Short mmCIF file of C-alpha atoms in Angstrom, two decimals:
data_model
loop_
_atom_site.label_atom_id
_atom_site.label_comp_id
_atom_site.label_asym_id
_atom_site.label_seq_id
_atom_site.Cartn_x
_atom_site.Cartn_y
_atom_site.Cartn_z
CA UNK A 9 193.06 89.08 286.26
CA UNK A 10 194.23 85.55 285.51
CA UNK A 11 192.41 82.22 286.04
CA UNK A 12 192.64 81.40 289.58
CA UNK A 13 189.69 79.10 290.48
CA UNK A 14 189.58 75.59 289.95
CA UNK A 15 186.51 75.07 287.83
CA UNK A 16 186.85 71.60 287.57
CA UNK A 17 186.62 70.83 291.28
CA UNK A 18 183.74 73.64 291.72
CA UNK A 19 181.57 72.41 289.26
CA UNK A 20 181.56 69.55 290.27
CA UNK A 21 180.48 70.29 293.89
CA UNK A 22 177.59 71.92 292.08
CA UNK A 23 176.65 69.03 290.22
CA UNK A 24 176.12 67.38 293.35
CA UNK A 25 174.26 70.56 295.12
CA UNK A 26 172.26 69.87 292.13
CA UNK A 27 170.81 66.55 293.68
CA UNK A 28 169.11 68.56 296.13
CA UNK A 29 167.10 69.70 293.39
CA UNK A 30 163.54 67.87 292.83
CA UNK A 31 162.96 66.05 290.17
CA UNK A 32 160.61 66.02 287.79
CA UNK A 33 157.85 63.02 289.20
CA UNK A 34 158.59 65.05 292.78
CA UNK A 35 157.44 67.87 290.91
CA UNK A 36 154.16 65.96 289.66
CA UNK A 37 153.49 64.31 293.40
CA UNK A 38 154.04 67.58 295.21
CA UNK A 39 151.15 68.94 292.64
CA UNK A 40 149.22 66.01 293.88
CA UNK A 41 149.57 66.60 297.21
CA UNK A 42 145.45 67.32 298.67
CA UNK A 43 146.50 70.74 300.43
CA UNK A 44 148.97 72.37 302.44
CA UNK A 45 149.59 70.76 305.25
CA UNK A 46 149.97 67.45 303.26
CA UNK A 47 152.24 69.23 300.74
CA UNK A 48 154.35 70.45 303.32
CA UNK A 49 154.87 66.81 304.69
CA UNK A 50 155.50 65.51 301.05
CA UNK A 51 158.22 68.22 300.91
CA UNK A 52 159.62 66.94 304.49
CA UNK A 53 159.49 63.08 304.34
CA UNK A 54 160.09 62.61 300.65
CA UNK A 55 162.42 65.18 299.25
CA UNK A 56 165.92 66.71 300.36
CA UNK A 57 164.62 69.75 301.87
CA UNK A 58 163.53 67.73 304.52
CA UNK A 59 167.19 68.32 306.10
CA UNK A 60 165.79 72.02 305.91
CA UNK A 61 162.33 72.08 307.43
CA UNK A 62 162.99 68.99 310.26
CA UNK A 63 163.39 71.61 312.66
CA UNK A 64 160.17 73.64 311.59
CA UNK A 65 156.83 72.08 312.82
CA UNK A 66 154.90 72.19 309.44
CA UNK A 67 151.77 72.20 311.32
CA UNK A 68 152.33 75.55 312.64
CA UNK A 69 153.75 77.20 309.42
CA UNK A 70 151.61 80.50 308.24
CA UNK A 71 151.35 82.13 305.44
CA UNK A 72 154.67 83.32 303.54
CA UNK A 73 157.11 81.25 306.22
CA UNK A 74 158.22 78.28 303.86
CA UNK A 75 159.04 81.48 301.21
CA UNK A 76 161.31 82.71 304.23
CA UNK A 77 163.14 79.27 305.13
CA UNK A 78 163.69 78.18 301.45
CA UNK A 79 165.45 82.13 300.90
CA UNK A 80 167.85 81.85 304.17
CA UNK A 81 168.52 78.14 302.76
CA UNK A 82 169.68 79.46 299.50
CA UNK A 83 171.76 82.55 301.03
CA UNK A 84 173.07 79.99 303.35
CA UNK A 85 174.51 77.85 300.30
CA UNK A 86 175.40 80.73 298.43
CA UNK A 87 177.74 82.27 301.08
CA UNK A 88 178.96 78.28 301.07
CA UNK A 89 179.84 78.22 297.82
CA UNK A 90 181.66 81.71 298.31
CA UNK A 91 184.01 79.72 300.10
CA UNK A 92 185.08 77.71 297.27
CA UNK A 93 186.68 80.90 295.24
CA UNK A 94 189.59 83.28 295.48
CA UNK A 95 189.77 86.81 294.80
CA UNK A 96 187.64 88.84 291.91
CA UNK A 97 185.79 85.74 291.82
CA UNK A 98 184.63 85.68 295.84
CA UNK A 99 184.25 89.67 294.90
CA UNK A 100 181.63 89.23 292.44
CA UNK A 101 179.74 86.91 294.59
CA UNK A 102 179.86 89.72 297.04
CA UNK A 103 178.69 92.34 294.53
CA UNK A 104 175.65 89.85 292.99
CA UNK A 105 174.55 89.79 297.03
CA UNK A 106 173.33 93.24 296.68
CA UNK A 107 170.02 92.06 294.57
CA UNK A 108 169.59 90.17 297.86
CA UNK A 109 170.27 92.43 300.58
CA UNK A 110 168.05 95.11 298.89
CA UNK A 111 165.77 92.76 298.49
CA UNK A 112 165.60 93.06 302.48
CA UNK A 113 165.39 96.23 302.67
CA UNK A 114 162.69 96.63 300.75
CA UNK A 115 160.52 94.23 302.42
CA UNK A 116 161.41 96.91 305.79
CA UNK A 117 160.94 99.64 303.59
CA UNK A 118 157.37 97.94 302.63
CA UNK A 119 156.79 96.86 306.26
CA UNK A 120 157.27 100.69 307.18
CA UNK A 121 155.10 101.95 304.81
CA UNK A 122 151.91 100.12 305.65
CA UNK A 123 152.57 99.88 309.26
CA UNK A 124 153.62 96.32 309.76
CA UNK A 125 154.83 95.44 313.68
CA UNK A 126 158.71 95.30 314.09
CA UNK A 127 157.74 91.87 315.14
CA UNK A 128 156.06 90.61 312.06
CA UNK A 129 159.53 92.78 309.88
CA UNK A 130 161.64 90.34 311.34
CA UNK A 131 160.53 86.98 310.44
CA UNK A 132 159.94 88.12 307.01
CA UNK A 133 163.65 88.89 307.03
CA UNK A 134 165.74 86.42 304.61
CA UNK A 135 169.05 87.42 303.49
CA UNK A 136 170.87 88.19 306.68
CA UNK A 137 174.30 86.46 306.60
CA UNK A 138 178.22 87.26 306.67
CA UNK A 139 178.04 89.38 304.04
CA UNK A 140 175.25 91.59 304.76
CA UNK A 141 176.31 95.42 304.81
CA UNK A 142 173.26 96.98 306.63
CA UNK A 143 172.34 97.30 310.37
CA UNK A 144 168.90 94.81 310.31
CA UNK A 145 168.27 95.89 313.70
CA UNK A 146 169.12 100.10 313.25
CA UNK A 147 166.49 99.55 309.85
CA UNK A 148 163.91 97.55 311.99
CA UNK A 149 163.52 99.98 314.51
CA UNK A 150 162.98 103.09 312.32
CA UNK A 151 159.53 104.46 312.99
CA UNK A 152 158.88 105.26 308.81
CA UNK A 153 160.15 104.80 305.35
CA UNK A 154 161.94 108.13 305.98
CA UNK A 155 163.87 107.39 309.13
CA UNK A 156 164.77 103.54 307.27
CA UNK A 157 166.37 106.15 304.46
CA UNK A 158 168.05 108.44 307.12
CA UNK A 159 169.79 104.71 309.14
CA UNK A 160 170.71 103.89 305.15
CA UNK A 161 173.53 106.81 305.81
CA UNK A 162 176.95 104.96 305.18
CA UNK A 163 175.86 102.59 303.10
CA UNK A 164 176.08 101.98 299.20
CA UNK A 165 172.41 102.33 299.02
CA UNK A 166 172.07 105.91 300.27
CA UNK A 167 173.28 107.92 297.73
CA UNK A 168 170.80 106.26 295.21
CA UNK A 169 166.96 106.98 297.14
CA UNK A 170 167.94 110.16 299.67
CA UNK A 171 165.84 112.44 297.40
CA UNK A 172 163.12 110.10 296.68
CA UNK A 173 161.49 110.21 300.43
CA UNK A 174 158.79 113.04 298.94
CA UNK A 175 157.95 111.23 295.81
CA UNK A 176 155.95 108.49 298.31
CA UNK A 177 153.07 111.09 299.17
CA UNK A 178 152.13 110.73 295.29
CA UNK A 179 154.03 107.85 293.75
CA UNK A 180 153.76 105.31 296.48
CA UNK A 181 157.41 102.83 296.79
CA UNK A 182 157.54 102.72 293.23
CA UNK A 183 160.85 105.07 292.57
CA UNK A 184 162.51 104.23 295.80
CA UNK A 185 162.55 100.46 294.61
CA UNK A 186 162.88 101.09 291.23
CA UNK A 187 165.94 102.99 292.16
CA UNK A 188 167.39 100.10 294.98
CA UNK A 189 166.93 97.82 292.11
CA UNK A 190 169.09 100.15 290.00
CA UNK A 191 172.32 99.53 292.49
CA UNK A 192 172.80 95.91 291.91
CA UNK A 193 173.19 96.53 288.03
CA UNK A 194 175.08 99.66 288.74
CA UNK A 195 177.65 97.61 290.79
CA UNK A 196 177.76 95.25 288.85
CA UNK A 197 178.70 96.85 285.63
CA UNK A 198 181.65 98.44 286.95
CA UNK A 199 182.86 95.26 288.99
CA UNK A 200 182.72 92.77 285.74
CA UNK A 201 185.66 94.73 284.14
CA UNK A 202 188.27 92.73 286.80
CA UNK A 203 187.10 89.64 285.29
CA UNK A 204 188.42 87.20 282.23
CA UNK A 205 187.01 87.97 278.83
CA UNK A 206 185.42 84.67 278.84
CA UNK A 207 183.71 85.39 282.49
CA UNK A 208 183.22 89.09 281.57
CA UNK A 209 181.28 87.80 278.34
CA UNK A 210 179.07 85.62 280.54
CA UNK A 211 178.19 87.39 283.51
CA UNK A 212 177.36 90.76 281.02
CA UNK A 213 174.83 88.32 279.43
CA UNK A 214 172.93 87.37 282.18
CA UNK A 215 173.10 90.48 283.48
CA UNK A 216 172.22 92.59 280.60
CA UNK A 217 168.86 90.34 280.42
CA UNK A 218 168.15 90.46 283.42
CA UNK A 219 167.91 94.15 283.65
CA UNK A 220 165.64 93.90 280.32
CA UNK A 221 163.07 91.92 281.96
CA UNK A 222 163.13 93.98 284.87
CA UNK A 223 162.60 96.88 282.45
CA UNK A 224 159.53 95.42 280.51
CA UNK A 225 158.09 94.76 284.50
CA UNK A 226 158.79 98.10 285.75
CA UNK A 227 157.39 99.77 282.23
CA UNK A 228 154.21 97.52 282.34
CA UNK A 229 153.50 98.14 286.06
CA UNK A 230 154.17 102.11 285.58
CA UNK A 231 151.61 102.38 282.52
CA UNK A 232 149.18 100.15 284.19
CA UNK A 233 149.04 101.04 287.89
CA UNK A 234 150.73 104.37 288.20
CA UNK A 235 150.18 106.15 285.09
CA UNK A 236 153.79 107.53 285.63
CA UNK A 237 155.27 110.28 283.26
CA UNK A 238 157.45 108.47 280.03
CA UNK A 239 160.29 110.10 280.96
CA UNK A 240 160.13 108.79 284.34
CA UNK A 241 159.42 105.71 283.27
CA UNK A 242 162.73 106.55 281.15
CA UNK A 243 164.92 107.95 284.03
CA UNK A 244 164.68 104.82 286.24
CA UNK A 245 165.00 102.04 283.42
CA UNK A 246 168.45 100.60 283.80
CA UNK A 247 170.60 101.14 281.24
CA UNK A 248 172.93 99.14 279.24
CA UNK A 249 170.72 95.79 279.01
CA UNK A 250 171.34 92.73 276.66
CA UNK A 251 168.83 93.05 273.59
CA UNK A 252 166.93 96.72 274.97
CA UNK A 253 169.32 99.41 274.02
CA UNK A 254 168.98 102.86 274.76
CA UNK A 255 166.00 103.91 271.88
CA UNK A 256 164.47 100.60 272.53
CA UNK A 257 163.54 101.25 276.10
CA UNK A 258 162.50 104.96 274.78
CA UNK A 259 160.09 103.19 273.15
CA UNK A 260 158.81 101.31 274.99
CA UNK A 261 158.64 104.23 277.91
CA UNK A 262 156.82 106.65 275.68
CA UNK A 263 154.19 104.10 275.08
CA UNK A 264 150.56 105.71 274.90
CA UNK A 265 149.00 103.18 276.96
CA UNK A 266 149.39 99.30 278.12
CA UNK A 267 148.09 98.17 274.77
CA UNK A 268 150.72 100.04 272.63
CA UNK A 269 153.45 98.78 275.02
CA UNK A 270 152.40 95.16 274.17
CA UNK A 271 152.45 95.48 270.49
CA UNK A 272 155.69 97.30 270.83
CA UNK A 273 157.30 94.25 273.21
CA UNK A 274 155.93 91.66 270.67
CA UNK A 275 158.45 93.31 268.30
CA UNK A 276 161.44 92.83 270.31
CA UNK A 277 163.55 89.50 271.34
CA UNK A 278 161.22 89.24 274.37
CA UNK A 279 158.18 88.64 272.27
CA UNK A 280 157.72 85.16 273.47
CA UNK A 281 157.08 86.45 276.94
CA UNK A 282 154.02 87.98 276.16
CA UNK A 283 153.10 85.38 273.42
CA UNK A 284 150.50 83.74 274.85
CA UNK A 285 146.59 83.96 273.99
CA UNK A 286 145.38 85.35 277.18
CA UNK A 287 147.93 87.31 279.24
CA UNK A 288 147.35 87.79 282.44
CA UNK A 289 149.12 90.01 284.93
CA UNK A 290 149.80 86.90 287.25
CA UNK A 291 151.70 85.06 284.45
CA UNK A 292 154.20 88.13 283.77
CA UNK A 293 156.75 87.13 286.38
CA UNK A 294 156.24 83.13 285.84
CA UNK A 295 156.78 83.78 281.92
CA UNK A 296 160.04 85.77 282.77
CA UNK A 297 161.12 83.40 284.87
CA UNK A 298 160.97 80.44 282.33
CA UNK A 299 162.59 82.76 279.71
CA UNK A 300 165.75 83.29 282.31
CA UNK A 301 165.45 79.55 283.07
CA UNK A 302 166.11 78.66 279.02
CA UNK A 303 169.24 80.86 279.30
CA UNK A 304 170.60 78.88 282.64
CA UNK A 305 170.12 75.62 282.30
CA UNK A 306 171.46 76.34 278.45
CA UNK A 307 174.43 76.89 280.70
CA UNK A 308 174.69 74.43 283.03
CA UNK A 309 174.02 71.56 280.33
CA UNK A 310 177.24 73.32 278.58
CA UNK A 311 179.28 73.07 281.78
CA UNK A 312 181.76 74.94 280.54
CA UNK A 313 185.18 75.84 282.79
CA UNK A 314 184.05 79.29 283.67
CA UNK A 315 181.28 81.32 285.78
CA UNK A 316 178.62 80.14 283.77
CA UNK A 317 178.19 77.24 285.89
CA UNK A 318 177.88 78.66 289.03
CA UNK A 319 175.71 81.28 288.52
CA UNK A 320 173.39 78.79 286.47
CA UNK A 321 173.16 76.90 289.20
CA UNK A 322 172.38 80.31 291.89
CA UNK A 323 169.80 81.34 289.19
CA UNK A 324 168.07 78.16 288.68
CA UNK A 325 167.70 77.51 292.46
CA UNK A 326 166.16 80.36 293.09
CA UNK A 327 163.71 79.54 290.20
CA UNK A 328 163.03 76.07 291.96
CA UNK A 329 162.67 77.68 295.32
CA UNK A 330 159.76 80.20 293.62
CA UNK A 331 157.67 77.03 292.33
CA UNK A 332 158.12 75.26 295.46
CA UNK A 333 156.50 78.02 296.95
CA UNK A 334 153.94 78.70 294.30
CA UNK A 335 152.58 75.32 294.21
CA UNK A 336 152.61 74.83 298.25
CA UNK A 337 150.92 78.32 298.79
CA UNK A 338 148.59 77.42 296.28
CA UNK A 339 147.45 74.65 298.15
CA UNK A 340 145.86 77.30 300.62
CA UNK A 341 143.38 77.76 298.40
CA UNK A 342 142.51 74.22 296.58
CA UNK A 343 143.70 75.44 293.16
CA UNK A 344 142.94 72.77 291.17
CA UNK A 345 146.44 71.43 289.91
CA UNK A 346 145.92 72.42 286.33
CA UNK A 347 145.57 75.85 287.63
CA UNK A 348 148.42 75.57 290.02
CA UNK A 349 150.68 74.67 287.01
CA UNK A 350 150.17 77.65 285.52
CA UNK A 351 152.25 79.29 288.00
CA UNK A 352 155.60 77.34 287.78
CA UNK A 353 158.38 77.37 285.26
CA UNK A 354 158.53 73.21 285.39
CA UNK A 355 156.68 71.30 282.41
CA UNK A 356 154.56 68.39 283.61
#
């Protein structure tokens, strides 16, 4: 496929979608804010997302709901900035909103599992746009996970967790998202091969580390909490990652237990993740996060004419979005603010 996007002209509409961003002293004041409610007013009146939340009463917003508007904000600009390309490129857009729709459906899947109110389902919903592929309202009113799999008929996700409705009696949701997660990467592999070396080059990078972080979380959670078999463990790591190949995941799979996984990943290019003097299970997803972040904003400093910059720019919003909401929900609880900072990817 030939070059048929302007990058010039789209990056810079993304430098500017960039402003929206907060900077670093809103960053430090939001921290300061004395609890919710006040943090919530700080990220009204004195920010750029106060465009987004004027029509929310922050007085009345519960638990989870800012995670929900700041999620349909970001689907909202990325189906925006779908606009802006042609062809493969408008494609792969398409394709990379599969991590977000399945996203969705596992939060119904989840919702159906513990017996959470259609009600309640709904306005956890996030990603529900033009290019959505799924029936939200067919999923919503399934009775259990097994009818939401049976309404899934038709749709790219089906083929992929059909026979995985008995593995919940003993292994819980943990292979039916494990294998949802799977699809994106699937998808994506095949769809990259349309694309321009230079764009192929990029968007295999990204995506070959992401699936090797999701990898190390899936591997850590199935030693620790589910004691799962190595060679399932094995079976539903995704394949063909960035720096993880093939006997690199084996080994970290057939790990004895959680302490022989660690020293294992402290041997690999991912060391730095767990690199710290007291790991904690919270910190897992916040230290992955600021490793991705590195690779973005690595990126978008580049600005070079190709992908790069857009998807920098997807990926590092929805970093931005995840300390907003780390910070405000911490405020629930009076963290004090060194503690809160422990959750974000941002250096004070």
């Amino acid at each position: 496929m030939g070059r048929v996007v302007d990058f010039t002209a789209i990056n810079a509409k993304i430098k500017a979608m960039e402003g929206f961003w907060l900077k670093k002293s809103q960053y430090k004041e939001l921290i300061e804010c004395n609890n919710f409610r006040e943090a919530l007013i700080y990220l009204r009146d004195k920010t750029k997302y106060g465009d987004t939340l004027k029509e929310y009463n922050v007085e009345e917003l519960h638990r989870g709901q800012l995670e929900v508007i700041l999620k349909r904000k970001y689907i909202s600009n990325f189906t925006k900035l779908s606009h802006f390309l042609r062809d493969d490129y408008r494609k792969l857009l398409k394709v990379i909103f599969t991590r977000f729709e399945v996203d969705d459906i596992k939060v119904i899947i989840r919702g159906k599992y513990i017996g959470k109110r259609t009600e309640d389902l709904e306005q956890r919903i996030s990603y529900k746009c033009s290019m959505s592929t799924i029936n939200y309202d067919e999923l919503l009113q399934a009775d259990n996970v097994e009818q939401v799999v049976d309404k899934l008929k038709g749709t790219i996700y089906y083929k992929y967790i059909y026979n995985l409705v008995d593995s919940i009696e003993d292994d819980g949701l943990f292979r039916i998202e494990m294998a949802l997660d799977s699809v994106y990467f699937i998808l994506l592999k095949r769809f990259i091969k349309k694309l321009p070396k230079e764009d192929k080059e990029v968007v295999e990078k990204i995506n070959g580390i992401q699936a090797d972080l999701l990898n190390i979380q899936m591997i850590y959670r199935g030693l620790k909490y589910y004691q799962l078999p190595s060679e399932i463990l094995f079976n539903y790591a995704v394949q063909d990652g960035c720096k993880l190949k093939k006997d690199d995941l084996k080994r970290l799979c057939y790990s004895k237990n959680i302490d022989d996984f660690l020293n294992k990943i402290k041997t690999t290019a991912y060391k730095e993740i767990f690199n710290i003097s007291e790991f904690e299970d919270y910190l897992l997803e916040k230290e992955m996060m600021a490793f991705l972040q590195k690779l973005y904003t690595r990126y978008k400093t580049e600005a070079k004419m190709n992908i790069s910059v857009i998807l920098a720019y997807l990926e590092l919003s929805l970093i931005e979005y995840r300390n907003i909401v780390s910070i405000v929900e911490n405020k629930r609880y009076s963290q004090h603010n060194d503690e809160i900072i422990k959750y974000i990817t941002t250096t004070m």
